[in-house]
Short mmCIF file of C-alpha atoms in Angstrom, two decimals:
data_model
loop_
_atom_site.label_atom_id
_atom_site.label_comp_id
_atom_site.label_asym_id
_atom_site.label_seq_id
_atom_site.Cartn_x
_atom_site.Cartn_y
_atom_site.Cartn_z
CA MET A 1 -8.17 -11.63 -10.89
CA ALA A 2 -5.09 -13.69 -11.18
CA SER A 3 -2.53 -11.39 -9.66
CA VAL A 4 -3.53 -10.00 -6.35
CA HIS A 5 -0.38 -8.06 -6.07
CA SER A 6 1.85 -7.50 -9.04
CA ASP A 7 3.89 -4.57 -7.87
CA GLN A 8 6.68 -5.99 -5.78
CA SER A 9 8.65 -2.79 -5.81
CA MET A 10 6.71 -1.27 -2.97
CA VAL A 11 8.17 -0.97 0.46
CA HIS A 12 5.71 -2.06 3.09
CA ASN A 13 6.64 -0.16 6.15
CA GLU A 14 4.63 -0.36 9.29
CA PRO A 15 1.77 1.90 8.28
CA THR A 16 1.09 5.04 10.21
CA ARG A 17 -1.38 4.25 12.90
CA THR A 18 -4.87 5.42 12.26
CA SER A 19 -6.82 7.42 14.81
CA LEU A 20 -10.26 6.11 15.69
CA ASP A 21 -11.50 9.59 14.83
CA ALA A 22 -9.99 9.47 11.38
CA ALA A 23 -12.01 10.36 8.33
CA ALA A 24 -12.13 7.26 6.14
CA ILE A 25 -12.62 8.01 2.47
CA LYS A 26 -13.91 5.22 0.23
CA ILE A 27 -13.00 5.21 -3.44
CA LEU A 28 -14.10 2.44 -5.79
CA VAL A 29 -12.07 0.93 -8.59
CA SER A 30 -14.38 -0.63 -11.10
CA GLY A 31 -14.45 -2.13 -14.55
CA GLY A 32 -14.70 -5.53 -16.17
CA PHE A 33 -13.19 -8.76 -14.93
CA GLY A 34 -9.44 -8.85 -15.39
CA VAL A 35 -9.07 -5.22 -16.44
CA GLY A 36 -6.48 -4.50 -13.76
CA LYS A 37 -8.47 -3.25 -10.79
CA THR A 38 -6.45 -5.04 -8.14
CA THR A 39 -3.23 -4.21 -9.94
CA MET A 40 -4.18 -0.55 -9.82
CA ILE A 41 -5.07 -0.74 -6.14
CA GLY A 42 -1.73 -2.42 -5.46
CA SER A 43 0.17 0.27 -7.30
CA VAL A 44 -0.66 2.89 -4.66
CA SER A 45 -1.71 0.95 -1.58
CA GLU A 46 0.62 1.03 1.41
CA ILE A 47 -0.30 -2.58 2.13
CA PRO A 48 -0.49 -5.44 -0.37
CA PRO A 49 -4.14 -5.56 -1.44
CA LEU A 50 -6.22 -7.40 1.11
CA ARG A 51 -9.07 -9.70 0.26
CA THR A 52 -12.28 -10.16 2.15
CA GLU A 53 -15.38 -12.06 1.24
CA GLU A 54 -19.07 -11.51 1.38
CA THR A 55 -21.65 -14.21 1.05
CA MET A 56 -24.76 -14.24 -1.09
CA THR A 57 -26.78 -13.86 2.09
CA GLU A 58 -25.95 -10.18 1.95
CA ALA A 59 -29.20 -9.84 0.03
CA GLY A 60 -31.09 -11.93 2.55
CA LYS A 61 -31.86 -9.27 5.10
CA GLY A 62 -34.51 -10.42 7.50
CA VAL A 63 -33.22 -13.96 7.63
CA ASP A 64 -32.81 -14.62 11.28
CA ASP A 65 -32.93 -18.33 11.55
CA LEU A 66 -30.98 -20.50 9.19
CA VAL A 67 -30.99 -23.58 11.36
CA GLY A 68 -31.43 -26.68 9.26
CA VAL A 69 -29.85 -25.32 6.13
CA GLU A 70 -26.98 -27.66 5.56
CA GLY A 71 -24.26 -27.90 2.99
CA LYS A 72 -20.64 -27.68 2.04
CA THR A 73 -20.14 -24.43 0.19
CA THR A 74 -21.40 -20.90 0.17
CA THR A 75 -21.53 -18.62 -2.80
CA THR A 76 -19.10 -15.84 -2.06
CA VAL A 77 -17.77 -12.76 -3.71
CA ALA A 78 -14.23 -11.62 -3.08
CA LEU A 79 -13.45 -7.97 -2.50
CA ASP A 80 -9.92 -6.71 -2.92
CA PHE A 81 -8.97 -3.46 -1.30
CA GLY A 82 -6.03 -1.31 -0.37
CA ARG A 83 -5.25 1.59 1.92
CA ILE A 84 -3.50 4.92 1.71
CA THR A 85 -2.91 6.62 5.06
CA ILE A 86 -2.68 10.31 4.26
CA ASN A 87 -2.12 11.00 7.94
CA PRO A 88 -3.43 9.48 11.19
CA ASP A 89 -6.66 11.43 10.78
CA LEU A 90 -7.29 10.75 7.12
CA VAL A 91 -7.31 7.39 5.40
CA VAL A 92 -8.28 6.52 1.84
CA TYR A 93 -9.56 3.02 1.13
CA LEU A 94 -9.64 1.74 -2.43
CA PHE A 95 -12.14 -1.03 -3.10
CA GLY A 96 -12.26 -3.08 -6.26
CA THR A 97 -15.81 -3.83 -7.30
CA PRO A 98 -16.64 -7.43 -8.18
CA GLY A 99 -16.12 -7.90 -11.88
CA GLN A 100 -19.05 -10.16 -12.50
CA ASP A 101 -22.64 -9.12 -12.93
CA ARG A 102 -24.05 -11.73 -10.59
CA PHE A 103 -22.43 -9.92 -7.71
CA TRP A 104 -24.52 -6.80 -8.06
CA PHE A 105 -25.80 -7.24 -4.53
CA MET A 106 -22.41 -6.12 -3.28
CA TRP A 107 -22.34 -2.90 -5.25
CA ASP A 108 -24.88 -1.04 -3.14
CA GLU A 109 -22.84 -1.47 0.00
CA LEU A 110 -19.68 -0.53 -1.84
CA ALA A 111 -21.25 2.57 -3.35
CA SER A 112 -22.80 3.70 -0.08
CA GLY A 113 -20.80 6.66 1.16
CA ALA A 114 -18.22 6.33 -1.60
CA LEU A 115 -16.50 9.53 -2.63
CA GLY A 116 -16.33 8.40 -6.23
CA ALA A 117 -15.13 5.73 -8.59
CA VAL A 118 -12.46 5.05 -11.15
CA VAL A 119 -13.82 2.93 -13.99
CA LEU A 120 -10.97 1.12 -15.68
CA ALA A 121 -11.57 0.45 -19.34
CA ASP A 122 -9.81 -1.92 -21.70
CA THR A 123 -10.46 -0.73 -25.25
CA ARG A 124 -10.26 -4.31 -26.49
CA ARG A 125 -13.29 -5.10 -24.32
CA LEU A 126 -14.93 -1.75 -23.83
CA ASP A 127 -18.39 -3.18 -23.25
CA ASP A 128 -17.09 -4.81 -20.08
CA CYS A 129 -17.33 -1.48 -18.32
CA PHE A 130 -20.79 -0.48 -19.54
CA ALA A 131 -22.37 -1.99 -16.45
CA ALA A 132 -20.16 0.03 -14.11
CA VAL A 133 -20.78 3.27 -16.00
CA ASP A 134 -24.54 2.64 -15.90
CA PHE A 135 -24.47 1.85 -12.20
CA PHE A 136 -22.56 4.96 -11.20
CA GLU A 137 -24.67 7.18 -13.42
CA ARG A 138 -27.88 5.83 -11.91
CA ARG A 139 -26.55 6.11 -8.37
CA SER A 140 -25.08 9.57 -9.01
CA VAL A 141 -21.66 8.38 -7.86
CA PRO A 142 -19.06 10.67 -9.45
CA PHE A 143 -16.65 8.73 -11.62
CA LEU A 144 -14.00 9.04 -14.26
CA ILE A 145 -12.72 6.65 -16.88
CA GLY A 146 -9.16 5.37 -16.84
CA VAL A 147 -8.29 3.82 -20.17
CA ASN A 148 -5.77 1.14 -19.29
CA CYS A 149 -3.06 0.97 -21.91
CA PHE A 150 -1.79 -2.58 -21.91
CA ASP A 151 1.83 -2.71 -22.96
CA GLY A 152 1.62 0.91 -24.00
CA VAL A 153 -0.75 0.05 -26.81
CA GLN A 154 -3.68 2.38 -27.26
CA PRO A 155 -5.26 2.31 -30.70
CA TYR A 156 -8.21 4.51 -29.74
CA THR A 157 -8.40 8.18 -28.90
CA ILE A 158 -10.00 9.62 -25.80
CA ASP A 159 -12.84 10.83 -28.00
CA ASP A 160 -13.40 7.35 -29.40
CA VAL A 161 -13.76 6.01 -25.88
CA ARG A 162 -16.01 8.86 -24.79
CA ALA A 163 -18.30 8.30 -27.76
CA ALA A 164 -18.35 4.52 -27.37
CA LEU A 165 -19.33 4.81 -23.71
CA ASP A 166 -21.79 7.63 -24.42
CA LEU A 167 -20.40 9.63 -21.52
CA SER A 168 -21.69 12.95 -20.25
CA PRO A 169 -19.38 15.78 -21.26
CA GLY A 170 -18.30 16.33 -17.65
CA VAL A 171 -16.91 12.83 -17.11
CA PRO A 172 -13.11 12.90 -17.34
CA VAL A 173 -11.40 10.29 -19.49
CA LEU A 174 -7.69 9.71 -18.90
CA LEU A 175 -5.15 7.30 -20.26
CA CYS A 176 -3.39 5.23 -17.63
CA ASP A 177 -1.31 2.19 -16.87
CA ALA A 178 -2.81 0.32 -13.92
CA ARG A 179 0.63 -0.96 -12.92
CA ASP A 180 2.08 2.52 -12.65
CA ARG A 181 1.92 4.34 -9.35
CA GLY A 182 2.23 7.73 -11.01
CA TYR A 183 -0.70 7.17 -13.35
CA THR A 184 -2.80 5.79 -10.53
CA LYS A 185 -2.05 8.79 -8.32
CA ASP A 186 -2.99 11.05 -11.21
CA LEU A 187 -6.30 9.23 -11.71
CA LEU A 188 -7.16 9.53 -8.03
CA VAL A 189 -6.20 13.20 -7.84
CA ASN A 190 -8.36 13.87 -10.89
CA LEU A 191 -11.23 11.96 -9.35
CA VAL A 192 -11.16 14.00 -6.16
CA ARG A 193 -10.92 17.20 -8.21
CA HIS A 194 -13.88 15.99 -10.24
CA VAL A 195 -15.89 15.45 -7.05
CA MET A 196 -15.00 18.85 -5.58
CA PRO A 197 -17.61 21.52 -6.08
CA GLY A 198 -16.47 24.34 -8.28
CA GLY A 199 -16.11 22.57 -11.56
CA HIS A 200 -12.66 21.06 -11.42
CA HIS A 201 -13.39 18.52 -14.05
CA GLY A 202 -9.95 17.11 -14.32
CA HIS A 203 -7.56 17.83 -17.08
CA ALA A 204 -8.14 15.05 -19.51
CA PRO A 205 -5.80 15.41 -22.43
CA GLY A 206 -7.20 15.86 -25.87
CA PRO A 207 -10.27 17.74 -27.09
CA ARG A 208 -13.30 17.72 -24.79
CA MET B 1 -43.18 -5.71 5.47
CA SER B 2 -45.98 -7.14 3.41
CA GLU B 3 -43.89 -8.55 0.64
CA GLN B 4 -41.33 -10.70 2.35
CA GLN B 5 -39.71 -12.68 -0.43
CA TRP B 6 -37.23 -15.45 -0.17
CA TRP B 7 -34.79 -14.46 -2.86
CA PHE B 8 -32.69 -17.57 -2.68
CA ASP B 9 -33.38 -21.11 -3.75
CA ASP B 10 -31.48 -24.35 -3.56
CA ALA B 11 -29.08 -23.11 -6.20
CA ALA B 12 -27.96 -20.38 -3.85
CA GLY B 13 -26.16 -23.06 -1.91
CA PRO B 14 -26.02 -23.62 1.77
CA LEU B 15 -26.08 -20.58 3.92
CA ALA B 16 -25.67 -22.02 7.33
CA ARG B 17 -22.06 -22.69 7.99
CA PRO B 18 -20.56 -19.23 8.43
CA TYR B 19 -23.58 -18.25 10.43
CA ALA B 20 -23.21 -20.95 13.00
CA LEU B 21 -20.68 -18.58 14.53
CA THR B 22 -23.29 -15.91 14.91
CA GLY B 23 -26.09 -18.12 16.15
CA GLY B 24 -27.76 -17.70 12.77
CA ARG B 25 -28.19 -14.00 13.18
CA THR B 26 -27.51 -11.68 10.32
CA ARG B 27 -28.85 -8.47 11.84
CA THR B 28 -26.60 -5.96 13.46
CA GLU B 29 -28.92 -4.53 16.10
CA GLY B 30 -29.10 -1.02 14.71
CA ILE B 31 -25.35 -0.48 14.75
CA GLU B 32 -24.54 0.31 11.14
CA LEU B 33 -21.08 -0.81 10.18
CA ASP B 34 -19.78 0.24 6.80
CA LEU B 35 -16.79 -1.35 5.13
CA VAL B 36 -14.72 1.63 6.22
CA THR B 37 -16.16 2.13 9.70
CA LEU B 38 -13.18 2.19 12.07
CA VAL B 39 -13.16 -0.13 15.05
CA VAL B 40 -10.71 -0.69 17.87
CA ALA B 41 -10.56 -3.20 20.71
CA THR B 42 -10.37 -2.10 24.31
CA GLN B 43 -7.94 -4.11 26.36
CA PRO B 44 -7.89 -7.23 24.18
CA ASP B 45 -5.54 -8.89 26.66
CA ILE B 46 -8.34 -8.92 29.20
CA HIS B 47 -11.40 -9.28 27.02
CA ALA B 48 -10.15 -11.93 24.61
CA LYS B 49 -10.38 -14.47 27.41
CA ARG B 50 -14.06 -13.77 27.86
CA VAL B 51 -15.24 -14.40 24.31
CA ASP B 52 -15.24 -17.19 21.74
CA ALA B 53 -12.16 -17.93 19.69
CA GLU B 54 -13.22 -16.01 16.58
CA SER B 55 -14.18 -12.94 18.57
CA ALA B 56 -10.90 -13.17 20.43
CA ARG B 57 -9.01 -13.15 17.12
CA LEU B 58 -11.06 -10.17 16.09
CA LEU B 59 -10.11 -8.30 19.26
CA TRP B 60 -6.43 -8.95 18.69
CA VAL B 61 -6.60 -7.97 15.03
CA CYS B 62 -8.25 -4.72 16.12
CA GLU B 63 -5.70 -3.89 18.77
CA HIS B 64 -5.17 -0.67 16.81
CA PRO B 65 -7.93 1.08 14.86
CA LEU B 66 -8.85 -0.71 11.64
CA SER B 67 -11.68 -0.60 9.16
CA VAL B 68 -14.33 -3.30 9.26
CA ALA B 69 -13.04 -4.56 5.90
CA GLU B 70 -9.51 -4.90 7.24
CA ALA B 71 -10.77 -6.66 10.36
CA ALA B 72 -12.69 -9.15 8.20
CA ALA B 73 -9.67 -9.75 5.99
CA GLY B 74 -7.55 -10.16 9.11
CA ILE B 75 -9.56 -13.05 10.50
CA ARG B 76 -10.61 -14.45 7.10
CA LEU B 77 -14.30 -14.61 7.72
CA PRO B 78 -17.11 -13.19 5.57
CA LEU B 79 -18.00 -9.57 6.17
CA ARG B 80 -21.52 -10.26 7.29
CA VAL B 81 -20.29 -12.65 9.95
CA VAL B 82 -17.62 -10.26 11.12
CA LYS B 83 -20.12 -7.44 11.41
CA VAL B 84 -22.30 -9.52 13.71
CA LEU B 85 -19.32 -10.46 15.86
CA LEU B 86 -18.26 -6.82 15.96
CA VAL B 87 -21.70 -5.68 17.05
CA ASP B 88 -21.61 -8.16 19.93
CA LEU B 89 -18.18 -6.91 20.94
CA ILE B 90 -19.29 -3.29 20.66
CA GLN B 91 -22.33 -3.98 22.80
CA ALA B 92 -20.13 -5.69 25.37
CA HIS B 93 -17.91 -2.57 25.36
CA TYR B 94 -14.96 -4.70 24.27
CA MET B 95 -14.75 -2.68 21.11
CA PHE B 96 -15.30 0.94 20.13
CA TYR B 97 -16.43 2.02 16.73
CA ARG B 98 -16.47 5.33 15.05
CA THR B 99 -17.72 6.34 11.71
CA ARG B 100 -17.59 9.69 10.06
CA LEU B 101 -19.43 8.26 7.13
CA PRO B 102 -21.50 8.68 5.16
CA ALA B 103 -19.20 11.36 3.93
CA THR B 104 -20.06 10.98 0.29
CA THR B 105 -18.97 14.54 -0.15
CA PRO B 106 -16.44 15.43 2.52
CA ASP B 107 -15.74 19.06 3.14
CA LEU B 108 -13.49 20.96 0.75
CA ASP B 109 -10.64 21.06 3.21
CA THR B 110 -10.66 17.28 3.57
CA MET B 111 -10.74 16.78 -0.17
CA GLN B 112 -7.86 19.17 -0.64
CA ARG B 113 -5.90 17.25 2.00
CA VAL B 114 -6.60 14.02 0.10
CA ILE B 115 -5.31 15.60 -3.11
CA ASP B 116 -2.20 16.94 -1.39
CA GLY B 117 -1.60 13.60 0.31
CA LEU B 118 -1.94 11.65 -2.92
CA ARG B 119 0.42 13.96 -4.73
CA ALA B 120 2.99 13.53 -1.95
CA LEU B 121 2.96 9.74 -2.20
#
């Protein structure tokens, strides 16, 4: 991801302090490499997206003694994330999932305890998000599709996208612009509604 | 475990360097820290003097409650390493942690508050 933070219009005030007893909600932002995940996170985060790294040893549970293993580099995967403090007792964290398949080992930890996921789709490279859709379906992580309209261009309909991704009827598909705070808020609101019991399955425009 | 398998090979690259900080340990002693587990240091001004430099930075970064992911980003070390350092600090009572996860499906009231909060952004 080239631009870690493209939205310079945000005001970064001292964030409201979080209580140690706060409920921390984890929402994932997924999709192919370069689709705009970090841009989307930055559009609503109260802090510029932060980056942390995990090493390939994440998969090496049970390795207690690495003495003698020498070298200069470690294979790492970068995670970008942002934060929305709803109030001191309620914080939403948005985590971008690694955009490359070889970093699957990180997805289990990301998905663990996640409320749900936004899968960003670029209709020029729709197959880039197949892997994310598959993963969330298999793990029963609720998700919706945000079709990122680059430069306002969107040659496909919602139904085209739904058919191409072979989505279950209940999965909301919404158009969005990852740079736009309003669209991002709307995606997140729809995701939480989608997760809520009672059948709020979003209000995706167009025929269902 | 009967089927211990070494999943990595030489191509996985060297694994040692970040773990020198943790004495090679990768386990977290039964304290499960998620990316969004909240942690906070207790009296970092006192305790930072009693620990190694990286742990001291961690204490200062966590002067106010932060998620594990934010703490890791704050001291620019890999998550796995930071988790081990955090566990040591928690066990030394230099740090508190609190998780209300897994809350894969929080209660309706919480979800409604998330929706209301997002709309008010």
